[in-house]
């Protein structure tokens, strides 16, 4: 099976249990040439058959496939290729190796610095083994903190306990329904006063005053409903993301070795800062952006570890 066939399989949404129509078309019945429609023209029927892969995994695969990885001449690869980035310019770090390099000599350098010079972005150099050790240590620390203090982690991340979230969402949905009903009622009232004005039962000045009031109330309600919808969506997504991240953490409670599968499942990006030598020795900061929750500040993890977020 060649690479193109594998790539086609990885990109098929049908494996999530969906049926997808109108992916292709022909310009006329006389033409035998198949043309491909853009995704926005596809017609997707969800959950029509049993899924082979869950939605989260499929979405993560699509993200990973966007990171094109430059093959090295030696054939050597590194799991951080395409994931590690420069903390200053945001560009990828090149994986540098050689047939004569020992494992400790393989390293990453900022692509901007290599291509455009140190004047544009200073050289961000880090050895691959140091990067792997640092990321593994941080992941083990994060997993221990989150697994041992799940509820405190939810609170610290702004996602409250499930019962509280459900109660708040129920209140907001109730307000949403009431607002929608009031808008419909205002539409009916507006129609009534319009008919009364047309029949001479309501003066023009009175009609104008009432219609202005109704329109203003409707506009305020629409703005309120828009905010409520955004808050509900954000709260639902945040709560779901925290729960999904905690579920991932539970899978790796005994993490001893960093593998590409674990790294790709847990981490979206690793940002490498320029080294600091002001203290007389080389010190380098690494920020890890975890899937679903982003960068977790060291202060948050320290508070969890010390039980100070409860």
CSV table of C-alpha atoms in Angstrom, one decimal:
chain,number,residue,atom,x,y,z
A,1,UNK,CA,0.0,0.0,0.0
A,2,UNK,CA,1.6,3.3,-1.1
A,3,UNK,CA,1.7,6.6,0.8
A,4,UNK,CA,-1.0,8.2,-1.3
A,5,UNK,CA,-3.5,5.4,-0.5
A,6,UNK,CA,-2.7,5.6,3.2
A,7,UNK,CA,-3.2,9.4,3.1
A,8,UNK,CA,-6.6,8.9,1.4
A,9,UNK,CA,-7.7,6.5,4.1
A,10,UNK,CA,-6.6,8.8,6.9
A,11,UNK,CA,-8.7,11.7,5.5
A,12,UNK,CA,-12.0,9.9,5.0
A,13,UNK,CA,-14.7,11.2,7.3
A,14,UNK,CA,-16.7,8.0,6.6
A,15,UNK,CA,-14.6,6.1,9.2
A,16,UNK,CA,-16.3,8.2,11.9
A,17,UNK,CA,-19.6,6.5,11.0
A,18,UNK,CA,-20.8,9.2,8.6
A,19,UNK,CA,-22.1,9.0,5.0
A,20,UNK,CA,-20.7,11.6,2.7
A,21,UNK,CA,-22.3,12.5,-0.6
A,22,UNK,CA,-21.4,14.9,-3.4
A,23,UNK,CA,-17.6,14.5,-2.9
A,24,UNK,CA,-17.2,14.3,-6.7
A,25,UNK,CA,-19.1,15.4,-9.8
A,26,UNK,CA,-18.9,15.3,-13.6
A,27,UNK,CA,-19.2,18.4,-15.8
A,28,UNK,CA,-21.7,16.6,-18.1
A,29,UNK,CA,-23.0,13.1,-18.7
A,30,UNK,CA,-20.7,13.0,-21.8
A,31,UNK,CA,-17.6,13.5,-19.7
A,32,UNK,CA,-15.8,10.6,-18.0
A,33,UNK,CA,-13.5,12.9,-16.0
A,34,UNK,CA,-14.3,13.0,-12.2
A,35,UNK,CA,-14.0,16.4,-10.5
A,36,UNK,CA,-13.7,16.9,-6.8
A,37,UNK,CA,-16.0,19.2,-4.8
A,38,UNK,CA,-14.7,21.4,-2.0
A,39,UNK,CA,-15.7,20.2,1.5
A,40,UNK,CA,-18.3,22.9,1.9
A,41,UNK,CA,-20.3,21.3,-0.9
A,42,UNK,CA,-20.3,17.9,0.7
A,43,UNK,CA,-23.5,16.6,2.2
A,44,UNK,CA,-22.7,14.7,5.4
A,45,UNK,CA,-25.2,12.4,7.1
A,46,UNK,CA,-23.8,11.7,10.6
A,47,UNK,CA,-23.9,8.4,12.5
A,48,UNK,CA,-25.4,6.3,9.7
A,49,UNK,CA,-23.2,3.2,10.5
A,50,UNK,CA,-20.8,1.9,13.1
A,51,UNK,CA,-17.7,4.1,13.5
A,52,UNK,CA,-14.2,2.7,13.1
A,53,UNK,CA,-12.5,5.7,14.7
A,54,UNK,CA,-13.9,8.2,17.3
A,55,UNK,CA,-14.3,11.9,16.3
A,56,UNK,CA,-11.6,13.2,18.6
A,57,UNK,CA,-9.0,10.8,17.2
A,58,UNK,CA,-9.9,11.6,13.6
A,59,UNK,CA,-9.7,15.4,14.3
A,60,UNK,CA,-6.3,14.9,15.9
A,61,UNK,CA,-5.1,13.0,12.9
A,62,UNK,CA,-6.1,15.8,10.6
A,63,UNK,CA,-4.2,18.3,12.7
A,64,UNK,CA,-1.1,16.1,12.7
A,65,UNK,CA,-1.3,15.7,8.9
A,66,UNK,CA,-1.2,19.5,8.5
A,67,UNK,CA,2.4,19.4,10.0
A,68,UNK,CA,4.5,18.5,7.0
A,69,UNK,CA,7.7,16.8,8.2
A,70,UNK,CA,10.8,17.3,6.1
A,71,UNK,CA,12.6,13.9,5.6
A,72,UNK,CA,16.3,13.8,6.5
A,73,UNK,CA,18.9,12.5,4.1
A,74,UNK,CA,20.0,9.9,6.7
A,75,UNK,CA,16.5,8.5,7.0
A,76,UNK,CA,16.5,9.2,10.7
A,77,UNK,CA,13.3,10.7,12.1
A,78,UNK,CA,12.3,12.3,15.4
A,79,UNK,CA,8.9,12.3,17.0
A,80,UNK,CA,9.1,16.0,17.8
A,81,UNK,CA,9.5,17.0,14.1
A,82,UNK,CA,6.5,19.2,13.1
A,83,UNK,CA,5.5,19.7,16.8
A,84,UNK,CA,8.4,21.7,18.3
A,85,UNK,CA,8.3,25.5,17.5
A,86,UNK,CA,10.2,28.6,18.3
A,87,UNK,CA,8.7,30.5,21.2
A,88,UNK,CA,9.7,33.9,19.7
A,89,UNK,CA,8.7,33.7,16.0
A,90,UNK,CA,6.3,30.7,16.2
A,91,UNK,CA,8.0,28.9,13.3
A,92,UNK,CA,9.0,25.2,13.3
A,93,UNK,CA,12.4,24.1,14.5
A,94,UNK,CA,14.4,22.0,12.0
A,95,UNK,CA,15.5,18.6,13.0
A,96,UNK,CA,19.3,18.4,12.3
A,97,UNK,CA,21.1,15.1,12.2
A,98,UNK,CA,23.9,13.2,10.4
A,99,UNK,CA,25.0,9.7,9.8
A,100,UNK,CA,28.1,10.5,12.0
A,101,UNK,CA,26.0,12.0,14.8
A,102,UNK,CA,25.5,10.1,18.0
A,103,UNK,CA,22.0,10.3,19.5
A,104,UNK,CA,23.1,13.0,21.9
A,105,UNK,CA,24.2,15.2,19.0
A,106,UNK,CA,20.9,15.3,17.1
A,107,UNK,CA,19.3,18.7,17.7
A,108,UNK,CA,16.7,21.2,16.6
A,109,UNK,CA,17.2,24.8,15.4
A,110,UNK,CA,14.8,27.6,14.5
A,111,UNK,CA,13.9,27.6,10.8
A,112,UNK,CA,13.7,31.4,10.7
A,113,UNK,CA,17.2,31.8,12.1
A,114,UNK,CA,18.5,29.3,9.6
A,115,UNK,CA,16.8,30.8,6.6
A,116,UNK,CA,16.7,34.5,7.3
A,117,UNK,CA,19.5,35.0,9.8
A,118,UNK,CA,20.0,35.6,13.5
A,119,UNK,CA,19.1,39.3,13.0
A,120,UNK,CA,15.5,38.2,12.3
A,121,UNK,CA,15.3,35.6,15.1
A,122,UNK,CA,18.0,34.4,17.4
A,123,UNK,CA,19.1,30.8,17.2
A,124,UNK,CA,16.9,28.6,19.3
A,125,UNK,CA,19.1,25.5,19.7
A,126,UNK,CA,18.1,22.4,21.7
A,127,UNK,CA,19.4,18.9,21.7
A,128,UNK,CA,16.8,16.2,20.9
A,129,UNK,CA,17.6,14.1,24.0
A,130,UNK,CA,17.3,17.2,26.3
A,131,UNK,CA,14.0,18.1,24.7
A,132,UNK,CA,12.6,14.5,25.1
A,133,UNK,CA,13.7,14.4,28.7
A,134,UNK,CA,12.2,17.8,29.5
A,135,UNK,CA,8.9,17.0,27.9
A,136,UNK,CA,8.6,13.6,29.5
A,137,UNK,CA,9.4,15.1,33.0
A,138,UNK,CA,6.8,17.8,32.5
A,139,UNK,CA,4.1,15.4,31.2
A,140,UNK,CA,4.7,13.1,34.2
A,141,UNK,CA,4.4,16.0,36.6
A,142,UNK,CA,1.2,17.3,34.8
A,143,UNK,CA,-0.4,13.8,34.8
A,144,UNK,CA,0.3,13.3,38.5
A,145,UNK,CA,-1.1,16.8,39.5
A,146,UNK,CA,-4.2,16.4,37.4
A,147,UNK,CA,-4.9,12.8,38.3
A,148,UNK,CA,-4.6,13.4,42.0
A,149,UNK,CA,-6.6,16.6,42.1
A,150,UNK,CA,-9.2,16.3,39.3
A,151,UNK,CA,-11.9,18.5,40.9
A,152,UNK,CA,-9.4,21.2,41.9
A,153,UNK,CA,-8.0,21.1,38.4
A,154,UNK,CA,-11.6,21.7,37.0
A,155,UNK,CA,-12.1,24.7,39.3
A,156,UNK,CA,-8.7,26.1,38.5
A,157,UNK,CA,-9.4,25.9,34.8
A,158,UNK,CA,-12.7,27.6,35.2
A,159,UNK,CA,-14.8,24.4,34.7
A,160,UNK,CA,-16.8,23.7,37.8
A,161,UNK,CA,-18.1,20.3,39.0
A,162,UNK,CA,-20.5,18.6,36.6
A,163,UNK,CA,-23.5,19.2,38.9
A,164,UNK,CA,-22.8,23.0,39.1
A,165,UNK,CA,-22.2,23.2,35.3
A,166,UNK,CA,-25.5,21.4,34.6
A,167,UNK,CA,-27.4,23.8,36.9
A,168,UNK,CA,-25.9,26.9,35.4
A,169,UNK,CA,-26.5,25.6,31.8
A,170,UNK,CA,-30.1,24.8,32.7
A,171,UNK,CA,-30.7,28.3,34.0
A,172,UNK,CA,-29.2,29.9,30.9
A,173,UNK,CA,-31.2,27.6,28.6
A,174,UNK,CA,-34.4,28.6,30.5
A,175,UNK,CA,-33.5,32.3,30.0
A,176,UNK,CA,-32.9,31.6,26.3
A,177,UNK,CA,-36.3,29.9,25.9
A,178,UNK,CA,-38.0,32.8,27.7
A,179,UNK,CA,-36.3,35.3,25.5
A,180,UNK,CA,-37.2,33.5,22.3
A,181,UNK,CA,-40.9,33.4,23.4
A,182,UNK,CA,-40.9,37.1,24.2
A,183,UNK,CA,-39.5,37.9,20.8
A,184,UNK,CA,-42.3,35.9,19.2
A,185,UNK,CA,-44.8,37.6,21.4
A,186,UNK,CA,-43.5,41.0,20.4
A,187,UNK,CA,-43.9,40.1,16.7
A,188,UNK,CA,-47.5,39.3,17.4
A,189,UNK,CA,-48.0,42.6,19.3
A,190,UNK,CA,-46.4,44.6,16.6
A,191,UNK,CA,-48.7,43.0,14.0
A,192,UNK,CA,-51.7,43.8,16.2
A,193,UNK,CA,-50.9,47.5,16.7
A,194,UNK,CA,-50.2,47.7,12.9
A,195,UNK,CA,-53.7,46.4,12.1
A,196,UNK,CA,-55.2,48.7,14.8
A,197,UNK,CA,-53.4,51.7,13.3
A,198,UNK,CA,-54.5,50.8,9.8
A,199,UNK,CA,-58.1,50.5,11.0
A,200,UNK,CA,-58.0,53.8,12.8
A,201,UNK,CA,-58.2,52.3,16.3
A,202,UNK,CA,-54.8,53.5,17.2
A,203,UNK,CA,-53.4,56.9,16.4
A,204,UNK,CA,-50.2,57.4,14.4
A,205,UNK,CA,-48.3,58.9,17.4
A,206,UNK,CA,-49.4,56.1,19.7
A,207,UNK,CA,-48.5,53.5,17.1
A,208,UNK,CA,-45.0,55.0,16.6
A,209,UNK,CA,-44.3,55.1,20.3
A,210,UNK,CA,-45.4,51.4,20.8
A,211,UNK,CA,-43.5,50.2,17.7
A,212,UNK,CA,-40.3,52.0,18.9
A,213,UNK,CA,-40.6,50.4,22.3
A,214,UNK,CA,-41.2,46.9,20.8
A,215,UNK,CA,-38.3,47.2,18.4
A,216,UNK,CA,-36.0,48.4,21.1
A,217,UNK,CA,-37.0,45.5,23.4
A,218,UNK,CA,-36.6,43.0,20.6
A,219,UNK,CA,-33.1,44.4,19.7
A,220,UNK,CA,-32.0,44.2,23.4
A,221,UNK,CA,-33.4,40.6,23.6
A,222,UNK,CA,-31.6,39.5,20.5
A,223,UNK,CA,-28.3,40.8,21.8
A,224,UNK,CA,-29.0,39.1,25.1
A,225,UNK,CA,-29.8,35.8,23.4
A,226,UNK,CA,-26.6,36.1,21.3
A,227,UNK,CA,-24.5,36.5,24.4
A,228,UNK,CA,-26.4,33.6,26.1
A,229,UNK,CA,-25.8,31.3,23.2
A,230,UNK,CA,-22.1,32.1,23.1
A,231,UNK,CA,-21.8,31.6,26.9
A,232,UNK,CA,-23.6,28.2,26.7
A,233,UNK,CA,-21.4,27.0,23.8
A,234,UNK,CA,-18.2,28.2,25.5
A,235,UNK,CA,-19.2,26.6,28.9
A,236,UNK,CA,-20.2,23.3,27.3
A,237,UNK,CA,-17.0,23.1,25.2
A,238,UNK,CA,-14.8,24.1,28.2
A,239,UNK,CA,-16.4,21.5,30.4
A,240,UNK,CA,-16.2,18.8,27.8
A,241,UNK,CA,-12.5,19.7,27.0
A,242,UNK,CA,-11.5,19.5,30.6
A,243,UNK,CA,-13.3,16.1,31.0
A,244,UNK,CA,-11.7,14.8,27.8
A,245,UNK,CA,-8.3,15.9,28.9
A,246,UNK,CA,-8.7,14.2,32.3
A,247,UNK,CA,-9.7,11.0,30.5
A,248,UNK,CA,-6.5,11.2,28.5
A,249,UNK,CA,-4.4,11.8,31.7
A,250,UNK,CA,-5.9,8.6,33.2
A,251,UNK,CA,-4.5,6.5,30.3
A,252,UNK,CA,-1.0,7.5,31.2
A,253,UNK,CA,-0.8,7.2,34.9
A,254,UNK,CA,2.3,4.9,34.7
A,255,UNK,CA,4.1,6.8,31.9
A,256,UNK,CA,7.8,5.8,31.9
A,257,UNK,CA,8.7,6.3,28.3
A,258,UNK,CA,7.7,8.9,25.7
A,259,UNK,CA,6.5,7.4,22.4
A,260,UNK,CA,5.2,9.1,19.3
A,261,UNK,CA,1.7,7.8,20.0
A,262,UNK,CA,1.7,9.3,23.5
A,263,UNK,CA,3.2,12.6,22.4
A,264,UNK,CA,0.7,13.0,19.5
A,265,UNK,CA,-2.2,12.1,21.8
A,266,UNK,CA,-1.3,14.5,24.6
A,267,UNK,CA,0.6,17.4,23.0
A,268,UNK,CA,-0.3,19.9,20.3
A,269,UNK,CA,2.9,21.9,20.3
A,270,UNK,CA,6.2,22.4,22.2
A,271,UNK,CA,7.6,26.0,22.3
A,272,UNK,CA,11.4,26.4,22.8
A,273,UNK,CA,12.7,29.7,24.2
A,274,UNK,CA,16.1,31.1,23.6
A,275,UNK,CA,18.7,30.0,26.2
A,276,UNK,CA,19.4,32.2,29.1
A,277,UNK,CA,23.1,32.3,30.3
A,278,UNK,CA,22.8,35.2,32.7
A,279,UNK,CA,23.3,33.0,35.7
A,280,UNK,CA,26.6,31.6,34.4
A,281,UNK,CA,25.1,28.4,33.1
A,282,UNK,CA,22.7,27.5,30.3
A,283,UNK,CA,19.1,27.6,31.2
A,284,UNK,CA,16.3,27.1,28.7
A,285,UNK,CA,12.5,27.3,29.1
A,286,UNK,CA,10.1,25.0,27.3
A,287,UNK,CA,6.4,25.5,27.1
A,288,UNK,CA,4.1,22.6,26.3
A,289,UNK,CA,0.7,23.2,24.7
A,290,UNK,CA,-1.4,20.2,25.7
A,291,UNK,CA,-4.3,19.1,23.5
A,292,UNK,CA,-7.7,20.5,24.6
A,293,UNK,CA,-6.3,22.7,27.4
A,294,UNK,CA,-3.3,24.5,26.0
A,295,UNK,CA,-0.3,25.7,28.1
A,296,UNK,CA,-0.7,24.9,31.8
A,297,UNK,CA,1.2,27.5,33.9
A,298,UNK,CA,3.8,26.1,36.4
A,299,UNK,CA,2.0,28.1,39.1
A,300,UNK,CA,-1.2,26.2,38.5
A,301,UNK,CA,0.6,22.8,38.7
A,302,UNK,CA,2.5,23.9,41.8
A,303,UNK,CA,-0.8,24.9,43.5
A,304,UNK,CA,-2.4,21.6,42.6
A,305,UNK,CA,0.6,19.7,43.9
A,306,UNK,CA,0.6,21.7,47.2
A,307,UNK,CA,-3.2,21.5,47.5
A,308,UNK,CA,-3.7,25.2,47.4
A,309,UNK,CA,-6.4,25.4,44.8
A,310,UNK,CA,-9.1,23.7,46.9
